Amino acid sequence: MSAEKEKHLIRPYGDRMDDGVIQLSFVLPVACSEQAKEAAATVAKKLGLSHVLVSAMEQAGENYSFFVVYGRTHMQLDYNAIEVPEVLHRKHGFDELNEAVRRDLGRRIVVVGACIGTDSHTTGIDAIMNMKGFAGDYGLERYPMFRAVNLGSQVEPSSLVARAKAEGADAILVSKVVTQRDVHKEDARALIESAKEQGIFEKTIFLFGGPRVDHKTALELGFDAGFGPGTRPSDVANYIYYRLLERMGRAPPPQKTAHGTPDATVPATGEKLGETL
Amino acid sequence: MSAEKEKHLIRPYGDRMDDGVIQLSFVLPVACSEQAKEAAATVAKKLGLSHVLVSAMEQAGENYSFFVVYGRTHMQLDYNAIEVPEVLHRKHGFDELNEAVRRDLGRRIVVVGACIGTDSHTTGIDAIMNMKGFAGDYGLERYPMFRAVNLGSQVEPSSLVARAKAEGADAILVSKVVTQRDVHKEDARALIESAKEQGIFEKTIFLFGGPRVDHKTALELGFDAGFGPGTRPSDVANYIYYRLLERMGRAPPPQKTAHGTPDATVPATGEKLGETL
Amino acid sequence: MAQLFVEPDRIVRARELARAAAMGVQAFIDRHTTVSIERTVLRLLGIAGAGSRGAPLANLMVDRLRDAGVLKDGAAYWLGRALRAAPGKDPLQAIERISAHPAKLPALGAAEEEQLREEMRAEARAAVRELRARIDQRKQLKASLRVGSFEGAPWKYVIVATGNIYDDVEQARAAAQQGADVIAVIRSTAQSLLDYVPHGATTEGFGGTYATQENFRIMREALDEESRKLGRYLHLTNYSSGLCMPEIAFMAAHERLDMLLNDAMYGILFRDINMQRTFCDQYFSRRICAFAEIIINTGEDNYITTADADEAAHTVIASQLINQTFAQNAGMGDELIGFGHSFEIDPAREDTLLREFAMAMMVRELFPKSPIKYMPPTKHKEGDIFFSHAYDVMADLVAITTGQGIQLLGMMTEAMHNPFLMDRYVALKSAAYVYRAARHLGGEIRFAPDGIVARRQREIFDQALALLEEVAKDGMMKAIGKARFGDTARMAEGGKGLEGVVEKAPGYFNPFLEILEEGR
Amino acid sequence: MAQLFVEPDRIVRARELARAAAMGVQAFIDRHTTVSIERTVLRLLGIAGAGSRGAPLANLMVDRLRDAGVLKDGAAYWLGRALRAAPGKDPLQAIERISAHPAKLPALGAAEEEQLREEMRAEARAAVRELRARIDQRKQLKASLRVGSFEGAPWKYVIVATGNIYDDVEQARAAAQQGADVIAVIRSTAQSLLDYVPHGATTEGFGGTYATQENFRIMREALDEESRKLGRYLHLTNYSSGLCMPEIAFMAAHERLDMLLNDAMYGILFRDINMQRTFCDQYFSRRICAFAEIIINTGEDNYITTADADEAAHTVIASQLINQTFAQNAGMGDELIGFGHSFEIDPAREDTLLREFAMAMMVRELFPKSPIKYMPPTKHKEGDIFFSHAYDVMADLVAITTGQGIQLLGMMTEAMHNPFLMDRYVALKSAAYVYRAARHLGGEIRFAPDGIVARRQREIFDQALALLEEVAKDGMMKAIGKARFGDTARMAEGGKGLEGVVEKAPGYFNPFLEILEEGR
Ligand code: B12
Ligand code: B12
Ligand SMILES: Cc1ncc(COP(=O)(O)O)c(C=O)c1O
Ligand SMILES: Cc1ncc(COP(=O)(O)O)c(C=O)c1O
């Protein structure tokens, strides 16, 4: 479909439109010298930059030099060709959503969540699930029409799944904050695996969240959706509601709404809704 | 000759040796959105980076987004293959140099300098020529064996040359600080031109200096040497002394000395000395 | 709040000396006019536009009159004569005609003389009324909107300098949306040395964009729009400086600019402009600023980007007191004088934050009614943008804590290039944070009465006083000749533009000045 | 200098309450031992190395003894018995042998009992003498070199955390050359939950590098070399925290570490470690720190990275007072207690700098003899590294101005990754600048006695006092159960490691503890 769209070419902008200015900084494992400076310039040139200016060369340890470099790239991007899986639903307010759940589902939604693996960063999952919520936006516990079970941190993937099964959860909320050498992906995969083993994969909604999580990655890992920094509990509540409707074959057509407004983006649910775009 | 040298491969270093980590920042002329973020990631990928992380997307005006991005390059550099024209002379101290000039030249060295064109940044040329000097290093005026004439700022290239001719200058010192759209190179070329016209090109030494000047560029512009940020008057005094000796066919073989030590680098004098490397 | 540790009687003494020094020059100013002043009068009287080769009509006319040796009577007078001599004719041709051989021109009778002057006065008054209307527009818009980020916060002043007015507009809008309160369009390098004001919109400048009336108009229009959109007033500033101080002041007033960089000595010291010329021009330009309620920014910051900021601190104080007298002589109230200084001490030294506090508080308290213009670190900026940013943040802290009025925000790329869009973004975001974080810090802390800061203030002021004693004794012109300011010596007869200074004839006529000096 | 605006009698009262609260737990501590304590005793007695599958010998032995239900007599006792029963035999096998059916073991006569204990005491004393010698080495090296950047400057504390000890060494050396005073090797994620200390050098960790004795040795060796080269002493620190507090404390003492993160409640609250276990372990680990003159860093900063820094500020103060009593109970002098807190208030709020000043000055003055450990902003850090850097600079300013003892420098990339070499460079360079620029600022300024800062201090302290009243009344365990600290509720019987807590038998024998408690 992007074929139809006419092109919208963009370039980085520094001083004048389309000048392509980019700032770089990096360390090279050599001491400061004219040669080191030339090496830094070479790095920038090899990245395809012209007008390369090594604005700083600093001795960052006996055998290390820190560089700040400016240069210009000649690349052009067709902005219209860039696609991100993103679907916009009109977002319900707190009361409105509870009312909608009561009306459309006629029962409380059950969600079980945790920060899994050896990760003990609870603030993220707490922000979504606990009463208090995040940035003045109430947490799921506060929603009359949600039953939210937060298992806290350092929970084994399998035990999270087991508990969700026991609670008959509609959705499993997984948080990962530590990402060193992709440990968050490992743990996420492990969770999906054991959900399959324990036979609740099909009937459960899987949400993945964390500062380094985005919707795309979450989809790749087999989740229904991913939520990154700044997510509000109401985004999550709305998402789960719509997702459940959808599973009941009653998803409303998503409506475009401005990004970042109170009618905030609710991440896409991959393929199915993708088509309704 | 670099062929003989064995390779010394280096990469940018962030967390672990050779991880290739580079930090970028730039602005794209689009408002913040998931799509804009993806566009920023695409810029980094098109520069050949992997493990791209868009760590910040900030609304920098209605139609502009500011991005901070981390990524890894896979390029490798052979450090030994990187060459910079640079020759090291043992640097004389203040008294020692005056003594050497008296001994080897038997007369005062005459230098005329200015900040040329519309450029009125005098501090650079003043730092080199005036009594006070720079960073505790006396200026050329202070050297008994130098006669230093500083014409100040906004001097037309041709008038600088004319004055130098009148003074019978050994060396012309040119400063350029403003570099917008390479105005410094324009003015530098103009100076060399009028030196040729006024017939003093052959017998005069030309020094080019400024915060964005390096030796390489200076050579390209037809100067004998270029001096960048942090230059000390004593570097200049020593350079001129050696250059004059050399013209008298009495240049001593340059000796390697550590970079940045009191025996600081004195930039090369292009081809001739280049060979003595 | 800022504290002053200098004994009041020394301050009184310093003001007397500054007044004495400036007064010596004022007599000279009153006896002379300049080509730029006369061009300004013609512009007021409607002589706009440029000739075939781009030379402004006002320049063409005034040059003729000067060459004919009659400029001493005032350009307005000769414009009147010319139009009488050749009614309905094109003014330039008319002027050319009479200035070809003015001697031949039959003298007018006293009555006619008087009538001619009255007609020109009437025209001038009409033009001034229109000017006043435009200025009131500006004031009304400002009065109807928020000003600054919050009560007591310095106005965030940023620079645009792409060399292309249309890119400047893009960048100015973005800056405004990020929280800027003042937009300065930096001039093209050395426009200050042009003895005319270029005409029309600029798309190619070096290190800045030409100051032209059209550029002023384009930018002000864009800022009016943004101001309304953001509900916050955006100030516009430029340079009434160099060889065309009066003309640019007039254009700025006409195009509704809010501020102008305008200094009594900057052109002399940093652009080698003749001092007689600058002294006359600064007076007329400031008369216009006083009338138009344009805030001027003086240029003392430049002293300490040239000389060492620690050693030359006292020259800043002395010069500010002198600038103040010159401004007051031109009818300016303190509330219109934005005294310039800056955070420039070499960061390699110790206790620089204390020393900057000392200076910033002293300047703040010496001129309690004035909007102090605080400049950021620049001279010791280097290419490490991260360090550069940390360094700027310290200046933000001093600015909010000592209640500076207008803060030019430091740019992390100061050592490399004119600010990029992202550089301004970074500066504006951090300044907003520091202002917020330290909002009431100034009201909380007191400096020890005999501490490092207090002693430093007294030391600086003592040196300033000594300098003023000398200047008052020698007189301004001699003092400048001795390189007392900005480490640069200039001679009374030296520098550019002296040929543009003309002694007034007894009957010198300047209807614009008459209005500006009403109630002097 | 830092100012305290809290009435002295309230401070006295708060200390009494903290003492009361901690004392309640002390009795419990004295009646119990833990697997980790006993493993530490064995390590002192020379049981190093690991078994075939990497399990440390000390673990293998202590597990046997616990399973056999005889650990209550003390591991040292049974090691003695075992070696007697099977002289010359491999200790592990010997222990396995007797712990197979300890009941069957013929009882010793009183004399023999006494002799055995004497022998073990002699061994322990010999081991302790050697330990003391190593500690003295460390002190001598430090005494022979410069410490910190200048008198009164906080020690610059930076983290290395590559997961590979050899990369850690590279980065630590570079940091040292850039001006770091303290190197912290961050542990691999959740090592705190391992009930053993891994063995050998680490090249693969997550979010950090395992704390192992070999890693300690490798890093200390590198830092000794750098210290000598730079003429400035480089401190090394790690974590005596989690399930192995005593063992790590012992290894640290042995490998000449200078500091340890060690908190009486951190493990309970943030790692869900059983509180009985932690209380016993912290006591023994602190006895070792007291002996080895290792500075501990408490973990109150973690409360305000979890809860809101503004709302939970008082929990930091209350916890510090409690931590102090626990440390004093373990024989530590105030000069060894590095109380932790941090610059964490949401930068979106107003006057945060004032509120941070209030807190930083209060902590500084409540513990005048202690080296306060000041942590940087972390929780509200986001990906804009330029803003992040400006934010850190404010923390640097508060640190130098209020005389914090040890400052963990903020990293501009805090929101993304463990610090890279260049992140540390940027932080160290700017901190050096801020320390230099504001070196004597603290001595210059006084805060208004009834200003925002003073009132904020009193407000925090009042809340802390109220909290302490409650804790003293309920007792520590109950208070923790009520989530009074770090927004987290923990139960006396809950959490990890309870199975490792053993009630001492009447004849419990611990020759190491006897030495450490001499003169208690
Ligand atoms: C607070 C904190 C801690 C606290 C945790 C307190 C607690 N109770 O959580 C303490 C001090 C204990 C801690 C310890 C460690 N930390 Co820590 N910590 C942080 C810090 C400063 C802030 C994290 C935070 O609270 N953010 C605020 C929350 C609200 O944001 P959030 O997590 O992104 O959550 C939001 C969204 O992501 C989303 N979301 C998150 N989860 C989920 C789940 C679902 C289902 C949904 C829908 C949405 C969602 O919604 C939330 C609200 O918008 C970060 C640095 C930073 N500024 O990010 C480092 C950081 C995360 N920590 C880090 C590390 C390495 C550690 C340690 C391993 C270091 C060590 N060895 O000591 C330890 C061990 C922790 C462990 N075992 O896992 C690194 C991780 C590096 C990496 N990328 O792998 C970071 C980035 C710091 C750094 N630069 O080194 N840490
Ligand atoms: C001080 C200053 C001024 C002062 C100048 C005072 C004076 N008397 O010189 C004032 C305020 C007047 C000024 C004005 C302007 N400036 Co200015 N200014 C600077 C500033 C802050 C510092 C320059 C400086 O003094 N450096 C210290 C000296 C000692 O260092 P240096 O020049 O590099 O000299 C050393 C070496 O380069 C070398 N060297 C230099 N020359 C020579 C010559 C020889 C022969 C040798 C051997 C060595 C040598 O030795 C010196 C000692 O080591 C720089 C920003 C910065 N931090 O660099 C901007 C800067 C240079 N200015 C700039 C601009 C644009 C201007 C203006 C045009 C702006 C405007 N429109 O108002 C005006 C107009 C000036 C003009 N007509 O040319 C830009 C230039 C952008 C660019 N790359 O083109 C800069 C980079 C600021 C910025 N980011 O916009 N400026
Ligand atoms: C008073 C004044 N005029 C003018 C300028 C700008 O320089 P130029 O005269 O080259 O436009 C400055 C720069 O700081 C200044 O302070
Ligand atoms: C007292 C204490 N222990 C340990 C740690 C580190 O966490 P972990 O227990 O995961 O090593 C911290 C981190 O701040 C701490 O403050």
PDB file of N, CA and C in Angstrom, chain D residues 322-347:
ATOM      1  N   ILE D 322      18.505   3.505  62.087  1.00  0.00           N
ATOM      2  CA  ILE D 322      18.439   2.085  62.462  1.00  0.00           C
ATOM      3  C   ILE D 322      19.709   1.372  62.009  1.00  0.00           C
ATOM      4  N   ASN D 323      20.107   1.619  60.769  1.00  0.00           N
ATOM      5  CA  ASN D 323      21.338   1.017  60.255  1.00  0.00           C
ATOM      6  C   ASN D 323      22.521   1.373  61.147  1.00  0.00           C
ATOM      7  N   GLN D 324      22.533   2.604  61.631  1.00  0.00           N
ATOM      8  CA  GLN D 324      23.639   3.034  62.488  1.00  0.00           C
ATOM      9  C   GLN D 324      23.678   2.190  63.761  1.00  0.00           C
ATOM     10  N   THR D 325      22.516   2.005  64.392  1.00  0.00           N
ATOM     11  CA  THR D 325      22.500   1.218  65.627  1.00  0.00           C
ATOM     12  C   THR D 325      22.966  -0.203  65.360  1.00  0.00           C
ATOM     13  N   PHE D 326      22.462  -0.812  64.299  1.00  0.00           N
ATOM     14  CA  PHE D 326      22.891  -2.180  63.963  1.00  0.00           C
ATOM     15  C   PHE D 326      24.404  -2.228  63.780  1.00  0.00           C
ATOM     16  N   ALA D 327      24.936  -1.216  63.103  1.00  0.00           N
ATOM     17  CA  ALA D 327      26.380  -1.200  62.854  1.00  0.00           C
ATOM     18  C   ALA D 327      27.144  -1.026  64.161  1.00  0.00           C
ATOM     19  N   GLN D 328      26.659  -0.127  64.996  1.00  0.00           N
ATOM     20  CA  GLN D 328      27.331   0.087  66.279  1.00  0.00           C
ATOM     21  C   GLN D 328      27.263  -1.181  67.119  1.00  0.00           C
ATOM     22  N   ASN D 329      26.117  -1.856  67.084  1.00  0.00           N
ATOM     23  CA  ASN D 329      26.007  -3.133  67.802  1.00  0.00           C
ATOM     24  C   ASN D 329      27.046  -4.123  67.314  1.00  0.00           C
ATOM     25  N   ALA D 330      27.444  -3.997  66.067  1.00  0.00           N
ATOM     26  CA  ALA D 330      28.435  -4.921  65.512  1.00  0.00           C
ATOM     27  C   ALA D 330      29.851  -4.363  65.696  1.00  0.00           C
ATOM     28  N   GLY D 331      29.960  -3.333  66.519  1.00  0.00           N
ATOM     29  CA  GLY D 331      31.294  -2.830  66.849  1.00  0.00           C
ATOM     30  C   GLY D 331      31.869  -1.833  65.863  1.00  0.00           C
ATOM     31  N   MET D 332      31.045  -1.334  64.964  1.00  0.00           N
ATOM     32  CA  MET D 332      31.573  -0.391  63.977  1.00  0.00           C
ATOM     33  C   MET D 332      31.554   1.037  64.510  1.00  0.00           C
ATOM     34  N   GLY D 333      32.596   1.753  64.219  1.00  0.00           N
ATOM     35  CA  GLY D 333      32.645   3.172  64.565  1.00  0.00           C
ATOM     36  C   GLY D 333      31.981   3.970  63.457  1.00  0.00           C
ATOM     37  N   ASP D 334      31.454   5.158  63.804  1.00  0.00           N
ATOM     38  CA  ASP D 334      30.768   5.976  62.808  1.00  0.00           C
ATOM     39  C   ASP D 334      31.621   6.260  61.581  1.00  0.00           C
ATOM     40  N   GLU D 335      32.942   6.367  61.786  1.00  0.00           N
ATOM     41  CA  GLU D 335      33.812   6.713  60.658  1.00  0.00           C
ATOM     42  C   GLU D 335      33.817   5.603  59.608  1.00  0.00           C
ATOM     43  N   LEU D 336      33.271   4.439  59.949  1.00  0.00           N
ATOM     44  CA  LEU D 336      33.216   3.337  58.976  1.00  0.00           C
ATOM     45  C   LEU D 336      31.832   3.189  58.333  1.00  0.00           C
ATOM     46  N   ILE D 337      30.893   4.020  58.757  1.00  0.00           N
ATOM     47  CA  ILE D 337      29.526   3.857  58.236  1.00  0.00           C
ATOM     48  C   ILE D 337      29.232   4.902  57.167  1.00  0.00           C
ATOM     49  N   GLY D 338      29.168   4.444  55.922  1.00  0.00           N
ATOM     50  CA  GLY D 338      28.849   5.342  54.815  1.00  0.00           C
ATOM     51  C   GLY D 338      27.354   5.300  54.571  1.00  0.00           C
ATOM     52  N   PHE D 339      26.652   6.255  55.140  1.00  0.00           N
ATOM     53  CA  PHE D 339      25.200   6.258  55.008  1.00  0.00           C
ATOM     54  C   PHE D 339      24.802   6.622  53.587  1.00  0.00           C
ATOM     55  N   GLY D 340      23.925   5.811  53.010  1.00  0.00           N
ATOM     56  CA  GLY D 340      23.528   6.023  51.625  1.00  0.00           C
ATOM     57  C   GLY D 340      22.277   6.872  51.496  1.00  0.00           C
ATOM     58  N   HIS D 341      22.276   7.757  50.524  1.00  0.00           N
ATOM     59  CA  HIS D 341      21.045   8.449  50.117  1.00  0.00           C
ATOM     60  C   HIS D 341      21.284   8.952  48.699  1.00  0.00           C
ATOM     61  N   SER D 342      20.297   9.615  48.120  1.00  0.00           N
ATOM     62  CA  SER D 342      20.484   9.983  46.718  1.00  0.00           C
ATOM     63  C   SER D 342      19.649  11.161  46.261  1.00  0.00           C
ATOM     64  N   PHE D 343      20.071  11.691  45.127  1.00  0.00           N
ATOM     65  CA  PHE D 343      19.474  12.869  44.485  1.00  0.00           C
ATOM     66  C   PHE D 343      18.435  12.347  43.504  1.00  0.00           C
ATOM     67  N   GLU D 344      17.221  12.097  43.976  1.00  0.00           N
ATOM     68  CA  GLU D 344      16.254  11.348  43.146  1.00  0.00           C
ATOM     69  C   GLU D 344      14.923  12.042  42.927  1.00  0.00           C
ATOM     70  N   ILE D 345      14.778  13.278  43.394  1.00  0.00           N
ATOM     71  CA  ILE D 345      13.453  13.901  43.248  1.00  0.00           C
ATOM     72  C   ILE D 345      13.156  14.161  41.772  1.00  0.00           C
ATOM     73  N   ASP D 346      11.943  13.884  41.380  1.00  0.00           N
ATOM     74  CA  ASP D 346      11.490  14.064  40.002  1.00  0.00           C
ATOM     75  C   ASP D 346      11.841  15.464  39.495  1.00  0.00           C
ATOM     76  N   PRO D 347      12.674  15.552  38.472  1.00  0.00           N
ATOM     77  CA  PRO D 347      13.133  16.867  38.006  1.00  0.00           C
ATOM     78  C   PRO D 347      12.018  17.706  37.370  1.00  0.00           C
TER      79      PRO D 347
END
